[in-house]
Amino acid sequence: MKAGHAANPGSDAPKPNYSNFHTFICRGFPDENSATSAGRRFANAIQMYGAVGRLGVDVGFSRSTLQYGEEIHKIIREQFELELRSEVLGLMIYEDGNAAIMGMSASVVVETDLAPLETGMRHWYSISDQMNQSQLTCAALINDAQFVGHADAKFILLITAVEALSGKAAASTEQISAVEKLCGTLAEFDVGGGVRETLMRTLENAKKPSIRQGYMKKLRSLLGDEDAKRFDKLYALRSSYVHEGKGRGDLQESIPIALDIAIRLLETDTQRHN
């Protein structure tokens, strides 16, 4: 995995997005399925802890960082009777004693107390196989934000983390009924040039699931009305920045609020489901 600067506070980091690579090895599984299941649970747990603990953890996509030609693989098989593997950022499963891993080196320096890590990991590992994809996506985005040095980009990632966990909410029956009445009224207007069709599409869109209603419903149910209103203001800043180019360079002070809401929402959502 890769851990951000927050996980290495004692380092002489020239940039806030400084990161270190760490390798965890666990042996002795009876079969590949058991090893894969345990590895995925560990990755999920440490990703959740990285988000909630504000460390910034990247567990990767389990892809090789190096590639070797078939001729090299053939030589290794013939001379050493080993399967050649390249290093991976993510999860790698292999038969112990039958694989040669090239290009991997690792060293770990512990600069903080291990007790909080052990406590946090014990909790998240106990429920790691029950986490849904929305929760993991939210955690990944919170972790990604810790690697980003640019304040505006960090802010957008944190807002997106809440959005990923919230989804969209269906329009209410009252809203759909009102839209249908407006559509019926609009049909009576004598307008041309595609104006009626454009307005009709706009009204029909109001019947579709809403991002705003999704996050307001989620936040109100899990954190309360006050936090829902606070995030609604943050989302308005996000929309103004993305769609109108306003607020560029002025989002730094909103980051701690967005991070706090994202983390508490993630924690509360996992507690509710697990």
CSV table of C-alpha atoms in Angstrom, one decimal:
chain,number,residue,atom,x,y,z
A,1,MET,CA,0.0,0.0,0.0
A,2,LYS,CA,0.9,3.7,-0.2
A,3,ALA,CA,0.5,5.9,2.8
A,4,GLY,CA,0.3,9.7,2.7
A,5,HIS,CA,2.3,12.3,4.7
A,6,ALA,CA,-0.2,12.2,7.5
A,7,ALA,CA,0.8,8.6,8.2
A,8,ASN,CA,4.5,9.6,8.3
A,9,PRO,CA,4.5,12.8,10.4
A,10,GLY,CA,8.1,12.5,11.4
A,11,SER,CA,9.5,12.5,7.9
A,12,ASP,CA,11.2,15.5,6.3
A,13,ALA,CA,8.5,15.8,3.6
A,14,PRO,CA,9.2,18.5,1.0
A,15,LYS,CA,5.5,18.3,-0.2
A,16,PRO,CA,2.2,17.7,1.6
A,17,ASN,CA,1.4,14.8,-0.8
A,18,TYR,CA,4.6,12.9,0.1
A,19,SER,CA,4.0,9.2,0.5
A,20,ASN,CA,5.7,6.0,1.4
A,21,PHE,CA,5.1,2.4,0.2
A,22,HIS,CA,4.6,-0.3,2.8
A,23,THR,CA,4.4,-4.1,2.3
A,24,PHE,CA,2.4,-6.5,4.4
A,25,ILE,CA,3.0,-10.3,4.0
A,26,CYS,CA,0.8,-13.0,5.4
A,27,ARG,CA,1.5,-16.7,4.8
A,28,GLY,CA,0.1,-20.1,5.7
A,29,PHE,CA,-3.3,-20.1,4.0
A,30,PRO,CA,-4.6,-23.6,2.9
A,31,ASP,CA,-5.7,-22.4,-0.6
A,32,GLU,CA,-5.9,-19.4,-2.9
A,33,ASN,CA,-9.5,-18.5,-2.1
A,34,SER,CA,-8.8,-18.3,1.6
A,35,ALA,CA,-5.8,-16.0,0.9
A,36,THR,CA,-7.7,-13.8,-1.4
A,37,SER,CA,-10.6,-13.4,1.0
A,38,ALA,CA,-8.3,-12.5,3.9
A,39,GLY,CA,-6.3,-10.1,1.7
A,40,ARG,CA,-9.4,-8.3,0.5
A,41,ARG,CA,-10.7,-8.0,4.0
A,42,PHE,CA,-7.4,-6.5,5.2
A,43,ALA,CA,-7.3,-4.1,2.3
A,44,ASN,CA,-10.9,-2.9,3.0
A,45,ALA,CA,-10.1,-2.6,6.7
A,46,ILE,CA,-7.0,-0.5,6.3
A,47,GLN,CA,-8.7,1.7,3.6
A,48,MET,CA,-11.5,2.4,6.1
A,49,TYR,CA,-9.0,3.1,8.9
A,50,GLY,CA,-7.0,5.4,6.6
A,51,ALA,CA,-10.1,7.4,5.8
A,52,VAL,CA,-11.4,7.7,9.3
A,53,GLY,CA,-7.9,8.1,10.8
A,54,ARG,CA,-7.2,10.9,8.2
A,55,LEU,CA,-4.0,9.1,7.2
A,56,GLY,CA,-4.4,8.9,3.4
A,57,VAL,CA,-4.0,5.3,2.3
A,58,ASP,CA,-3.9,3.9,-1.2
A,59,VAL,CA,-4.4,0.2,-1.5
A,60,GLY,CA,-4.0,0.3,-5.3
A,61,PHE,CA,-5.8,-1.7,-8.0
A,62,SER,CA,-3.8,-5.0,-7.7
A,63,ARG,CA,-1.9,-4.3,-10.9
A,64,SER,CA,1.7,-5.1,-11.7
A,65,THR,CA,4.1,-2.1,-11.8
A,66,LEU,CA,6.5,-3.9,-14.1
A,67,GLN,CA,6.2,-6.2,-17.1
A,68,TYR,CA,8.6,-8.9,-18.3
A,69,GLY,CA,8.9,-10.5,-21.7
A,70,GLU,CA,8.0,-14.1,-22.3
A,71,GLU,CA,11.7,-15.0,-22.9
A,72,ILE,CA,12.6,-13.8,-19.3
A,73,HIS,CA,9.7,-15.8,-17.9
A,74,LYS,CA,10.9,-18.9,-19.8
A,75,ILE,CA,14.5,-18.5,-18.4
A,76,ILE,CA,13.3,-18.2,-14.8
A,77,ARG,CA,11.0,-21.2,-15.2
A,78,GLU,CA,13.8,-23.4,-16.7
A,79,GLN,CA,16.7,-22.4,-14.5
A,80,PHE,CA,14.9,-21.8,-11.1
A,81,GLU,CA,11.5,-23.6,-11.5
A,82,LEU,CA,9.9,-20.4,-10.3
A,83,GLU,CA,7.0,-18.2,-11.5
A,84,LEU,CA,8.3,-14.7,-12.2
A,85,ARG,CA,6.1,-12.0,-10.6
A,86,SER,CA,6.6,-8.2,-10.6
A,87,GLU,CA,5.7,-6.0,-7.7
A,88,VAL,CA,2.1,-4.9,-7.2
A,89,LEU,CA,0.4,-2.0,-5.6
A,90,GLY,CA,-2.5,-3.8,-4.1
A,91,LEU,CA,-3.2,-7.5,-3.4
A,92,MET,CA,-1.0,-10.3,-4.8
A,93,ILE,CA,-1.7,-13.9,-4.2
A,94,TYR,CA,1.0,-16.5,-4.9
A,95,GLU,CA,2.1,-20.0,-3.8
A,96,ASP,CA,4.8,-19.6,-1.2
A,97,GLY,CA,8.1,-20.9,-2.4
A,98,ASN,CA,7.1,-21.1,-6.0
A,99,ALA,CA,7.2,-17.5,-7.0
A,100,ALA,CA,10.1,-15.0,-7.6
A,101,ILE,CA,9.1,-11.4,-7.0
A,102,MET,CA,11.3,-9.0,-8.8
A,103,GLY,CA,11.6,-5.3,-8.1
A,104,MET,CA,10.1,-5.4,-4.7
A,105,SER,CA,11.9,-3.9,-1.7
A,106,ALA,CA,10.3,-2.7,1.5
A,107,SER,CA,11.3,-1.0,4.8
A,108,VAL,CA,9.0,0.4,7.4
A,109,VAL,CA,9.8,2.9,10.1
A,110,VAL,CA,7.2,3.3,12.8
A,111,GLU,CA,7.0,6.9,13.9
A,112,THR,CA,3.7,6.9,15.8
A,113,ASP,CA,2.2,4.8,18.5
A,114,LEU,CA,1.0,1.5,17.1
A,115,ALA,CA,-1.8,1.2,19.7
A,116,PRO,CA,-4.4,3.4,17.9
A,117,LEU,CA,-3.6,1.6,14.6
A,118,GLU,CA,-4.1,-1.8,16.2
A,119,THR,CA,-7.4,-0.7,17.9
A,120,GLY,CA,-8.7,0.9,14.7
A,121,MET,CA,-7.7,-2.0,12.5
A,122,ARG,CA,-9.2,-4.6,14.9
A,123,HIS,CA,-12.6,-2.8,14.6
A,124,TRP,CA,-12.5,-2.3,10.8
A,125,TYR,CA,-11.3,-5.8,10.1
A,126,SER,CA,-14.1,-7.3,12.1
A,127,ILE,CA,-16.7,-5.8,9.7
A,128,SER,CA,-14.5,-5.5,6.5
A,129,ASP,CA,-16.4,-8.3,4.7
A,130,GLN,CA,-19.7,-6.5,5.3
A,131,MET,CA,-18.9,-3.1,3.8
A,132,ASN,CA,-20.7,-2.2,0.7
A,133,GLN,CA,-19.2,-0.6,-2.4
A,134,SER,CA,-20.5,2.9,-1.6
A,135,GLN,CA,-18.8,2.9,1.7
A,136,LEU,CA,-15.5,1.7,0.2
A,137,THR,CA,-15.7,4.3,-2.6
A,138,CYS,CA,-16.3,7.0,0.0
A,139,ALA,CA,-13.3,5.8,2.0
A,140,ALA,CA,-11.1,5.7,-1.1
A,141,LEU,CA,-12.0,9.3,-2.0
A,142,ILE,CA,-11.3,10.5,1.5
A,143,ASN,CA,-8.0,8.8,1.4
A,144,ASP,CA,-7.2,10.2,-2.1
A,145,ALA,CA,-7.9,13.7,-0.8
A,146,GLN,CA,-5.0,13.3,1.7
A,147,PHE,CA,-2.6,12.9,-1.2
A,148,VAL,CA,-3.7,16.0,-3.0
A,149,GLY,CA,-1.8,19.2,-2.4
A,150,HIS,CA,-4.1,21.6,-4.3
A,151,ALA,CA,-6.8,22.9,-2.0
A,152,ASP,CA,-9.5,23.1,-4.7
A,153,ALA,CA,-9.0,19.5,-5.8
A,154,LYS,CA,-9.0,18.3,-2.2
A,155,PHE,CA,-12.3,20.0,-1.6
A,156,ILE,CA,-13.9,18.5,-4.7
A,157,LEU,CA,-12.8,15.0,-3.7
A,158,LEU,CA,-14.3,15.4,-0.2
A,159,ILE,CA,-17.6,16.6,-1.5
A,160,THR,CA,-17.6,13.7,-4.0
A,161,ALA,CA,-17.0,11.3,-1.1
A,162,VAL,CA,-20.2,12.3,0.6
A,163,GLU,CA,-22.1,12.3,-2.7
A,164,ALA,CA,-20.8,8.7,-3.5
A,165,LEU,CA,-22.1,7.5,-0.1
A,166,SER,CA,-25.5,9.3,-0.5
A,167,GLY,CA,-26.6,8.4,-4.0
A,168,LYS,CA,-29.7,9.9,-5.4
A,169,ALA,CA,-33.2,10.2,-3.9
A,170,ALA,CA,-36.4,9.7,-5.9
A,171,ALA,CA,-38.6,12.7,-6.3
A,172,SER,CA,-41.6,12.9,-3.9
A,173,THR,CA,-45.1,12.0,-5.1
A,174,GLU,CA,-46.1,15.6,-4.6
A,175,GLN,CA,-43.2,16.9,-6.7
A,176,ILE,CA,-44.0,14.4,-9.5
A,177,SER,CA,-47.7,15.3,-9.4
A,178,ALA,CA,-46.8,19.0,-9.6
A,179,VAL,CA,-44.5,18.5,-12.6
A,180,GLU,CA,-47.1,16.5,-14.5
A,181,LYS,CA,-49.6,19.3,-14.0
A,182,LEU,CA,-47.1,21.9,-15.2
A,183,CYS,CA,-46.4,19.7,-18.3
A,184,GLY,CA,-50.1,19.6,-19.0
A,185,THR,CA,-50.3,23.4,-18.7
A,186,LEU,CA,-47.3,24.0,-20.9
A,187,ALA,CA,-48.8,21.8,-23.6
A,188,GLU,CA,-51.5,24.5,-24.0
A,189,PHE,CA,-49.0,27.3,-24.7
A,190,ASP,CA,-48.5,28.3,-28.3
A,191,VAL,CA,-44.7,28.5,-28.5
A,192,GLY,CA,-42.4,27.3,-31.3
A,193,GLY,CA,-38.7,27.0,-32.2
A,194,GLY,CA,-38.2,24.0,-29.9
A,195,VAL,CA,-39.0,26.2,-26.8
A,196,ARG,CA,-41.8,23.9,-25.6
A,197,GLU,CA,-39.7,20.8,-26.1
A,198,THR,CA,-36.8,22.3,-24.1
A,199,LEU,CA,-39.1,23.4,-21.2
A,200,MET,CA,-40.8,20.0,-21.2
A,201,ARG,CA,-37.4,18.2,-20.9
A,202,THR,CA,-36.5,20.6,-18.1
A,203,LEU,CA,-39.7,19.7,-16.2
A,204,GLU,CA,-39.3,16.0,-16.9
A,205,ASN,CA,-35.8,16.1,-15.4
A,206,ALA,CA,-37.4,17.4,-12.2
A,207,LYS,CA,-39.1,14.0,-11.8
A,208,LYS,CA,-35.8,12.1,-11.9
A,209,PRO,CA,-33.8,11.1,-8.8
A,210,SER,CA,-32.0,14.1,-7.3
A,211,ILE,CA,-28.4,14.3,-6.0
A,212,ARG,CA,-29.3,17.1,-3.6
A,213,GLN,CA,-32.3,15.2,-2.2
A,214,GLY,CA,-30.0,12.1,-1.9
A,215,TYR,CA,-27.4,13.8,0.3
A,216,MET,CA,-29.9,15.8,2.2
A,217,LYS,CA,-31.9,12.7,3.1
A,218,LYS,CA,-28.7,10.8,4.0
A,219,LEU,CA,-27.2,13.6,6.1
A,220,ARG,CA,-30.4,14.4,7.9
A,221,SER,CA,-31.1,10.7,8.8
A,222,LEU,CA,-27.5,10.0,10.0
A,223,LEU,CA,-26.0,13.3,11.2
A,224,GLY,CA,-28.9,15.7,11.7
A,225,ASP,CA,-30.4,18.7,10.0
A,226,GLU,CA,-27.6,21.1,11.0
A,227,ASP,CA,-24.9,19.1,9.3
A,228,ALA,CA,-27.2,18.6,6.2
A,229,LYS,CA,-27.5,22.4,5.9
A,230,ARG,CA,-23.8,22.9,6.4
A,231,PHE,CA,-23.0,20.4,3.6
A,232,ASP,CA,-25.7,21.9,1.4
A,233,LYS,CA,-23.8,25.2,1.5
A,234,LEU,CA,-20.5,23.3,0.7
A,235,TYR,CA,-22.2,21.6,-2.3
A,236,ALA,CA,-23.3,25.0,-3.5
A,237,LEU,CA,-19.7,26.2,-3.4
A,238,ARG,CA,-18.7,23.0,-5.3
A,239,SER,CA,-21.4,23.7,-8.0
A,240,SER,CA,-20.4,27.3,-8.3
A,241,TYR,CA,-16.7,26.3,-8.7
A,242,VAL,CA,-17.4,23.5,-11.2
A,243,HIS,CA,-20.0,25.1,-13.3
A,244,GLU,CA,-19.2,28.8,-13.1
A,245,GLY,CA,-15.5,28.9,-12.2
A,246,LYS,CA,-16.2,30.9,-9.1
A,247,GLY,CA,-14.3,30.5,-5.8
A,248,ARG,CA,-11.1,29.2,-7.4
A,249,GLY,CA,-8.4,29.5,-4.8
A,250,ASP,CA,-10.8,30.3,-2.0
A,251,LEU,CA,-11.9,26.8,-0.9
A,252,GLN,CA,-9.1,26.1,1.7
A,253,GLU,CA,-11.1,27.1,4.7
A,254,SER,CA,-14.0,24.8,3.7
A,255,ILE,CA,-11.8,21.7,3.6
A,256,PRO,CA,-11.8,20.9,7.4
A,257,ILE,CA,-15.6,21.1,7.4
A,258,ALA,CA,-16.0,18.9,4.4
A,259,LEU,CA,-13.5,16.4,5.8
A,260,ASP,CA,-15.3,16.3,9.2
A,261,ILE,CA,-18.7,15.7,7.6
A,262,ALA,CA,-17.4,13.0,5.2
A,263,ILE,CA,-15.7,11.1,8.0
A,264,ARG,CA,-18.5,11.2,10.4
A,265,LEU,CA,-21.0,10.2,7.8
A,266,LEU,CA,-18.9,7.3,6.7
A,267,GLU,CA,-18.5,6.1,10.4
A,268,THR,CA,-22.2,6.5,11.1
A,269,ASP,CA,-23.2,4.7,7.9
A,270,THR,CA,-21.0,1.7,8.6
A,271,GLN,CA,-22.2,1.5,12.2
A,272,ARG,CA,-25.8,1.5,10.9
A,273,HIS,CA,-25.3,-1.2,8.4
A,274,ASN,CA,-22.9,-3.4,10.5
